[in-house]
Short mmCIF file of C-alpha atoms (C1' of nucleotides) in Angstrom, two decimals:
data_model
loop_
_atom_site.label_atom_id
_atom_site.label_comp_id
_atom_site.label_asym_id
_atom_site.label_seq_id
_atom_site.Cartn_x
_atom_site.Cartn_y
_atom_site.Cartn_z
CA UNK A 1 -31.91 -21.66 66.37
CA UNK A 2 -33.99 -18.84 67.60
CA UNK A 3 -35.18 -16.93 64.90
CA UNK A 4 -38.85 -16.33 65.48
CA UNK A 5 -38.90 -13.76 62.94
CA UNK A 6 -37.35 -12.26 59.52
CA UNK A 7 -34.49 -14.31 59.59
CA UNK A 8 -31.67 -13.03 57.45
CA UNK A 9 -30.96 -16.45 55.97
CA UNK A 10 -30.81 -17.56 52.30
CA UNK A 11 -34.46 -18.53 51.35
CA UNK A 12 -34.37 -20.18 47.93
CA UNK A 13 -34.10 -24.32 47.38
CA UNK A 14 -31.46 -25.17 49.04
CA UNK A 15 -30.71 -27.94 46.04
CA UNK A 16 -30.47 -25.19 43.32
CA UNK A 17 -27.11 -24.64 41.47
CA UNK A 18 -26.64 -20.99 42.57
CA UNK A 19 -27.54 -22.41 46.33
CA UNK A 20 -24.61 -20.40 49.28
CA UNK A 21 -24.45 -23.64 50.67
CA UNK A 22 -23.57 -25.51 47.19
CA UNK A 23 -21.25 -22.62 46.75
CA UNK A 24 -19.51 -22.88 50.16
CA UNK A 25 -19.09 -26.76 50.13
CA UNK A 26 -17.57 -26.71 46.49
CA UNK A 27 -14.50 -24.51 49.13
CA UNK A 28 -15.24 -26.59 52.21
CA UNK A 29 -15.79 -29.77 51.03
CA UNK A 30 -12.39 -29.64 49.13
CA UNK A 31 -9.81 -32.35 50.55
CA UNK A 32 -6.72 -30.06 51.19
CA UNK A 33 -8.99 -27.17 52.54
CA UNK A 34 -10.11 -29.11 55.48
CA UNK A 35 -7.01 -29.93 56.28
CA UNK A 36 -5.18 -27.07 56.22
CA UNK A 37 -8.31 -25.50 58.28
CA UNK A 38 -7.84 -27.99 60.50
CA UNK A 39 -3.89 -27.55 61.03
CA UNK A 40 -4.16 -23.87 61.48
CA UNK A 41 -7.17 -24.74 64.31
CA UNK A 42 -4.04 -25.64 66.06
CA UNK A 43 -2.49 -22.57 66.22
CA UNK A 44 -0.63 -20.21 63.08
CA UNK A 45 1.70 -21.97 60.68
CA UNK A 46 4.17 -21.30 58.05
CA UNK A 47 4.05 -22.31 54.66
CA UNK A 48 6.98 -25.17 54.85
CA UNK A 49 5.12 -26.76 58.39
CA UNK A 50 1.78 -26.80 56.49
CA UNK A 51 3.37 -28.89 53.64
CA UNK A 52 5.22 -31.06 56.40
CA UNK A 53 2.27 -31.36 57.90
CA UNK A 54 -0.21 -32.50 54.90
CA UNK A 55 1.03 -35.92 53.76
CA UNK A 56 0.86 -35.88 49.91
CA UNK A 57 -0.13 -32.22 49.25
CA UNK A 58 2.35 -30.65 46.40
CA UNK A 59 3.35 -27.18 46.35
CA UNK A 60 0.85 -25.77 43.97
CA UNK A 61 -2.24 -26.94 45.96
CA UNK A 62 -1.02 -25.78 49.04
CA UNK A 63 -0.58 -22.09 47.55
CA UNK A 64 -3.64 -22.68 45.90
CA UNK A 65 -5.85 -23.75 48.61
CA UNK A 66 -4.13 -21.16 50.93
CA UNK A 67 -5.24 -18.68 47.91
CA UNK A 68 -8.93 -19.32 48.26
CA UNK A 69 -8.94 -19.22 51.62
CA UNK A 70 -7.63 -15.94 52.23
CA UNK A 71 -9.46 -14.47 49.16
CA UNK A 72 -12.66 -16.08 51.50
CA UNK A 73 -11.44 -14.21 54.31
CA UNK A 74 -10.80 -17.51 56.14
CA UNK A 75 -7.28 -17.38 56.22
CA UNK A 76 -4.66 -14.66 56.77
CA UNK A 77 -1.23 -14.46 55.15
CA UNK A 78 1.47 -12.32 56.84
CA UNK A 79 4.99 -11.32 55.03
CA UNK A 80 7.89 -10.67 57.72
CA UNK A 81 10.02 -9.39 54.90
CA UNK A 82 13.50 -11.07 56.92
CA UNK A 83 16.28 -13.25 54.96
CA UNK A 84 14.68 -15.58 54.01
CA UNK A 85 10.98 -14.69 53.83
CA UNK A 86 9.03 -15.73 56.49
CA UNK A 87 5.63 -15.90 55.44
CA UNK A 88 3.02 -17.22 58.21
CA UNK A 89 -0.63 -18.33 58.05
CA UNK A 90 -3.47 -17.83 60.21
CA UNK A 91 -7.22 -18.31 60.70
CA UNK A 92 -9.18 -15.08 61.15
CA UNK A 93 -12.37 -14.97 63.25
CA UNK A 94 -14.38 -16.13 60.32
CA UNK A 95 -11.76 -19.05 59.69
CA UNK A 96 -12.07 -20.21 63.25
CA UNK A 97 -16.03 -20.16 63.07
CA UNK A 98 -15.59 -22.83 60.46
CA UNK A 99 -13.51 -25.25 63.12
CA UNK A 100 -17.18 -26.56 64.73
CA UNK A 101 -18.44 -27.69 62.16
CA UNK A 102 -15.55 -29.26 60.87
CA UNK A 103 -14.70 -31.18 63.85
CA UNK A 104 -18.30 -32.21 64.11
CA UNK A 105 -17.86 -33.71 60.62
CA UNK A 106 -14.00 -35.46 61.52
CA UNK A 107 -15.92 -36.89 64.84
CA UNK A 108 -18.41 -38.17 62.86
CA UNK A 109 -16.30 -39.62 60.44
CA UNK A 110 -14.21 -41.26 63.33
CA UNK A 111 -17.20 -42.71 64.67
CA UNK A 112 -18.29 -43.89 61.87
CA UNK A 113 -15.48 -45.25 60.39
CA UNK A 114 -15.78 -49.10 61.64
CA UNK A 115 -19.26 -49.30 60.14
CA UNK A 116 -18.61 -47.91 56.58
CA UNK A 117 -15.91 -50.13 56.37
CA UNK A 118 -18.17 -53.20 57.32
CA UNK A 119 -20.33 -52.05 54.87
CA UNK A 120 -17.77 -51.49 52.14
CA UNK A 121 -16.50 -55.08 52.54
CA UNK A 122 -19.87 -56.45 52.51
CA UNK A 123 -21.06 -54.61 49.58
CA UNK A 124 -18.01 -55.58 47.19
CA UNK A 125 -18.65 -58.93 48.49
CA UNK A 126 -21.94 -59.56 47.18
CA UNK A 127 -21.28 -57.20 44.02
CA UNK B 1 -21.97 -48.54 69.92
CA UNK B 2 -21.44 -49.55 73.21
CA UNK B 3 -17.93 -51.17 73.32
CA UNK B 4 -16.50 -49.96 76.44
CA UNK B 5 -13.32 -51.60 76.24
CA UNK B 6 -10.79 -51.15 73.11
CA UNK B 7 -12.85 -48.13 71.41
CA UNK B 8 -12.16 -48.70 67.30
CA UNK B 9 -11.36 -45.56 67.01
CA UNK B 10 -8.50 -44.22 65.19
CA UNK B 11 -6.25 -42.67 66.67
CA UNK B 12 -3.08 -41.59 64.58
CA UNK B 13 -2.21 -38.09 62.74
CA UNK B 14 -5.55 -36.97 61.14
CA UNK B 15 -4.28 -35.55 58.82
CA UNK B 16 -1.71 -38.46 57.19
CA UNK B 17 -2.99 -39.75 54.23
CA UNK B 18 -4.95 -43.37 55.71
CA UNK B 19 -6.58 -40.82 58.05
CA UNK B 20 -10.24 -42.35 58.25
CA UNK B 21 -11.34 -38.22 58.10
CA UNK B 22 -9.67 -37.92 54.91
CA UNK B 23 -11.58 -41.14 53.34
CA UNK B 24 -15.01 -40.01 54.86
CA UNK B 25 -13.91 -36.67 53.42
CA UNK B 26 -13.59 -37.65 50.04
CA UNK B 27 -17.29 -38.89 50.29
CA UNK B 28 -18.73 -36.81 52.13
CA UNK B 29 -17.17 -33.56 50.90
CA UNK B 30 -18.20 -35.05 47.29
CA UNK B 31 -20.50 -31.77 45.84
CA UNK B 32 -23.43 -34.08 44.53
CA UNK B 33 -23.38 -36.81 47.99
CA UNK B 34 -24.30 -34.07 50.39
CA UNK B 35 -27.13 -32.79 48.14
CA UNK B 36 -28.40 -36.56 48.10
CA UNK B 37 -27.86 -37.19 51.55
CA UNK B 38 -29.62 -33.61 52.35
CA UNK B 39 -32.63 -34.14 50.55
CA UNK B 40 -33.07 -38.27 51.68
CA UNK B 41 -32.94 -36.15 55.03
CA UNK B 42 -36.30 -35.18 54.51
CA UNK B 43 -37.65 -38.29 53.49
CA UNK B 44 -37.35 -41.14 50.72
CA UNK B 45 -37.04 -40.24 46.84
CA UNK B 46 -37.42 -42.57 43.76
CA UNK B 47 -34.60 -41.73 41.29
CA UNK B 48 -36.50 -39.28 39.40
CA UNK B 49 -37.50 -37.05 42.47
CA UNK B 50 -33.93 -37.17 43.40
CA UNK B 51 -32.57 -36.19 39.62
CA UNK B 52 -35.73 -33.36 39.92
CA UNK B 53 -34.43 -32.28 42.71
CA UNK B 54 -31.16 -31.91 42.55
CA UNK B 55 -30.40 -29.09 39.34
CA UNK B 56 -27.78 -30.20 37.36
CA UNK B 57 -26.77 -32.72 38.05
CA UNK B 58 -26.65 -35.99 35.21
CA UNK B 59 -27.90 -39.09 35.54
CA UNK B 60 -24.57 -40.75 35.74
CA UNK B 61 -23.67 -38.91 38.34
CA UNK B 62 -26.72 -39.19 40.52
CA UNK B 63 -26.55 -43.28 39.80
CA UNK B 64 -22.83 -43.20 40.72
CA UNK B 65 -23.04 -41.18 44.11
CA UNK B 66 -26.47 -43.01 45.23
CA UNK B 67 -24.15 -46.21 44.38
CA UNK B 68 -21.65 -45.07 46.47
CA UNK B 69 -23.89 -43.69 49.71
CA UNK B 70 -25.14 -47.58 49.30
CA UNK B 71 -22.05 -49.04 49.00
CA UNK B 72 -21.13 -46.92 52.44
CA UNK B 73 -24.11 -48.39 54.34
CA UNK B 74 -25.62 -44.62 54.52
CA UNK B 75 -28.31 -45.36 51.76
CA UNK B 76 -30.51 -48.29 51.40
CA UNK B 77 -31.84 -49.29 48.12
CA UNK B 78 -35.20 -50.89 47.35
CA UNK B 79 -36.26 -52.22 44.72
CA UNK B 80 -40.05 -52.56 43.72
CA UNK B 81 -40.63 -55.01 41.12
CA UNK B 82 -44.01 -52.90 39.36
CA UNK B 83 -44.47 -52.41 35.47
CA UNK B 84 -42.61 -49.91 35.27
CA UNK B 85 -40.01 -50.41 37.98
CA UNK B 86 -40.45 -48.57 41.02
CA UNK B 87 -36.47 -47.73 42.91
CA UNK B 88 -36.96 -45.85 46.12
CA UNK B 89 -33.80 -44.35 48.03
CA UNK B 90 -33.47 -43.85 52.12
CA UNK B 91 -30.87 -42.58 54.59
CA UNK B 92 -30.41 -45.47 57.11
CA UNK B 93 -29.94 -45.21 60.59
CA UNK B 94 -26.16 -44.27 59.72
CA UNK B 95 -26.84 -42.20 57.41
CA UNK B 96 -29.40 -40.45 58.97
CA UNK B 97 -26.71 -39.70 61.83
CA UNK B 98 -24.88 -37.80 59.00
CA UNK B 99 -27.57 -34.88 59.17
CA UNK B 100 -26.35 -33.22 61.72
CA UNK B 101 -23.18 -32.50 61.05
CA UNK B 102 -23.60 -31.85 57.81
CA UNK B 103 -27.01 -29.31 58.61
CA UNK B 104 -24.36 -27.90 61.13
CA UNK B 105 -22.15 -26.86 57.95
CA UNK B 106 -25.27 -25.98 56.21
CA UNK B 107 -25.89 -22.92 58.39
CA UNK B 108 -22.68 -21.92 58.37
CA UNK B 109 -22.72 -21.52 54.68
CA UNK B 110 -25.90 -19.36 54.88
CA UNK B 111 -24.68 -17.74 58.18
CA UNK B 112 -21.37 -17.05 56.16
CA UNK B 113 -22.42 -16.20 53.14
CA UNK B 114 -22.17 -12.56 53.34
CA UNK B 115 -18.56 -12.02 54.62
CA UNK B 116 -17.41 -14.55 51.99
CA UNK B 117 -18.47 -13.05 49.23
CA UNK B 118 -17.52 -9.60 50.16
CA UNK B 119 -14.16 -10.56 51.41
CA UNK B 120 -13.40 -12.08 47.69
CA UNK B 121 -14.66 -9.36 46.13
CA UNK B 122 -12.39 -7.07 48.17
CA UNK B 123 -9.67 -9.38 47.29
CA UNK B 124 -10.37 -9.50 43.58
CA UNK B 125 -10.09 -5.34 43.27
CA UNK B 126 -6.58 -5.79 45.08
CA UNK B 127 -5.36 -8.22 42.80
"C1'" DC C 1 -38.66 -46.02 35.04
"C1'" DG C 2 -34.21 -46.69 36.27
"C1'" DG C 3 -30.62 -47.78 34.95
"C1'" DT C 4 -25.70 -49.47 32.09
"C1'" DA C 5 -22.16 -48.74 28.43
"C1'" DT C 6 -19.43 -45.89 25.60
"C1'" DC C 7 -17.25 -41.98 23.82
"C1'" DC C 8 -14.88 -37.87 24.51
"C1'" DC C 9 -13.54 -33.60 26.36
"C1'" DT C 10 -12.46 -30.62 30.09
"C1'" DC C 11 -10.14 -29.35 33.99
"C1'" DT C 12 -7.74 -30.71 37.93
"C1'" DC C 13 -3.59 -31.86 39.71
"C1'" DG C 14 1.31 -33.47 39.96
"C1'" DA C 15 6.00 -32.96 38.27
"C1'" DT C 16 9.44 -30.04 36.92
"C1'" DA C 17 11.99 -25.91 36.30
"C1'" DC C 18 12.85 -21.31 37.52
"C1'" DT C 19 12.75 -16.73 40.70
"C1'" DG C 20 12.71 -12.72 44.32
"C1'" DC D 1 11.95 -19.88 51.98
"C1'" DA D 2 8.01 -19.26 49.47
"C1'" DG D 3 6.52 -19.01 45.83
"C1'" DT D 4 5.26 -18.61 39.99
"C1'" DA D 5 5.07 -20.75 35.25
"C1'" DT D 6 4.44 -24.34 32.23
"C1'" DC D 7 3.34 -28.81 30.51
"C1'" DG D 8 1.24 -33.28 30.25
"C1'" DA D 9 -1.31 -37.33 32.19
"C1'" DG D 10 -5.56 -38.84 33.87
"C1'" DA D 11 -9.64 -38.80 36.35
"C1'" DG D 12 -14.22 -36.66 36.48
"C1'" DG D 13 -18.18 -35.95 34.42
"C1'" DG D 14 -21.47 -34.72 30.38
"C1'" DA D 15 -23.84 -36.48 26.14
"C1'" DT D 16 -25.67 -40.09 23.86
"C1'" DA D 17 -27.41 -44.60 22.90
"C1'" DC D 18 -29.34 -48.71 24.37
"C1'" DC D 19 -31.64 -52.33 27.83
"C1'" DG D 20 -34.83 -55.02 31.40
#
DNA sequence: CGGTATCCCTCTCGATACTG
DNA sequence: CAGTATCGAGAGGGATACCG
C-alpha cells in the first residue's frame, strides 16, 4: 500500500463485467478451487490424496479444477512416468501468493460462523 | 467476541463437507455477493444504484443475493415507506468486517492479473 | 420504485464406462 | 493410477409479466 505514484494496477470500475478481479473470483471463488489451494498450502499432493482429501469432489472436477489452475499458472502438474503413473501436484510461487488471502477469508469465515448462523435461524424464523 | 472460555470455533477437517469455510464459501465466493458486498463497502445503495452499478447482472439475481447477504446478518434492509417506495441497502457491522478480506483478494486479482493471463495463454498454444 | 411469480433454457456437475 | 468420453438430471439464472 505504497504506491505514491503510477501504479501499475487495473484502473477501470471495478464492478464492470470485463473487471480482473470479476475475472479472477469467477477461478477463486469456485468451491473445489479453494480447497484444493488450500490442501496443496500444505505441502505437494497426488491426484488420489487430493480426492481423499476433498469430501464429495468426483473425478471430473478434480481434473477439472486442477486444469484451470495449472493453465493459471497456480498449480503445477508433474508426470514420474513409473508403473503406475505417479502424477503429483504442486503450488508454484504464484499459487502460494494466493494462500493469504485465502486463509484471511477461511479465518474470517471461522469467526464468523456463530453469528451467520444466529442470523440464519432468526431470519427463517420471522420469514 | 470476547468469550474467553470454550471459543465456538470449529475446529474439525476444513475441508469435509459441514466445514463452516465451505458454507461461508458458497456465499461468499458467490460472483454477484462480493460485487454487492464491495460496493455497500463504500456506502449505502437503494436497489437501483446497486442494479446500476453492478453490469449485468438481472434483477432476480441482485434481489436474490441482497436476500441472502440479509438473511446472513451481513446486510441490513430498510425500508422507507415514500410514494414511490424508497429500499436502501447497508453492510452491518459484520458485514462490514467482510471488507478486508475480501479487498485483500481484490488486490491480488489486480496484482495477479498479468501472470494469469499470460500463463493461460502459454498454456492454450501448448494444448 | 422495488420487488414477486413464472417460464424456460443453458450449462454445470455427477454417474458411469472405458483407457494408457 | 490417473485420467478421458459421454450422457442425463437439475440447479442457476435470464426474460417477461404483473403487483403494492
Amino acid at each position: 500500500m505504497v504506491t505514491t505514484q503510477s501504479e501499475p494496477v487495473y484502473r477501470g470500475n471495478p464492478y464492470e463485467a470485463s473487471c480482473p478481479t470479476r475475472r479472477i473470483l469467477d477461478r477463486v471463488g469456485d468451491r473445489w478451487t479453494v480447497l484444493v489451494v488450500g490442501i496443496l498450502g500444505h505441502g505437494d499432493a497426488r491426484f488420489s490424496e487430493l480426492r481423499r482429501s476433498i469430501e464429495g469432489i468426483s473425478q471430473k472436477m478434480l481434473t477439472q479444477t486442477l486444469r484451470g489452475l495449472e493453465r493459471d499458472g497456480l498449480v503445477r502438474r508433474t508426470v514420474y512416468p513409473e508403473v503406475p503413473v505417479r502424477v503429483e501436484y504442486a503450488l508454484t510461487a504464484a499459487g502460494r501468493t494466493l494462500l493469504e488471502p485465502l486463509r484471511a477469508l477461511q479465518e474470517w469465515s471461522i469467526e464468523h460462523l456463530g453469528v451467520v448462523s444466529a442470523s440464519q435461524e432468526a431470519y427463517d424464523r420471522a420469514h
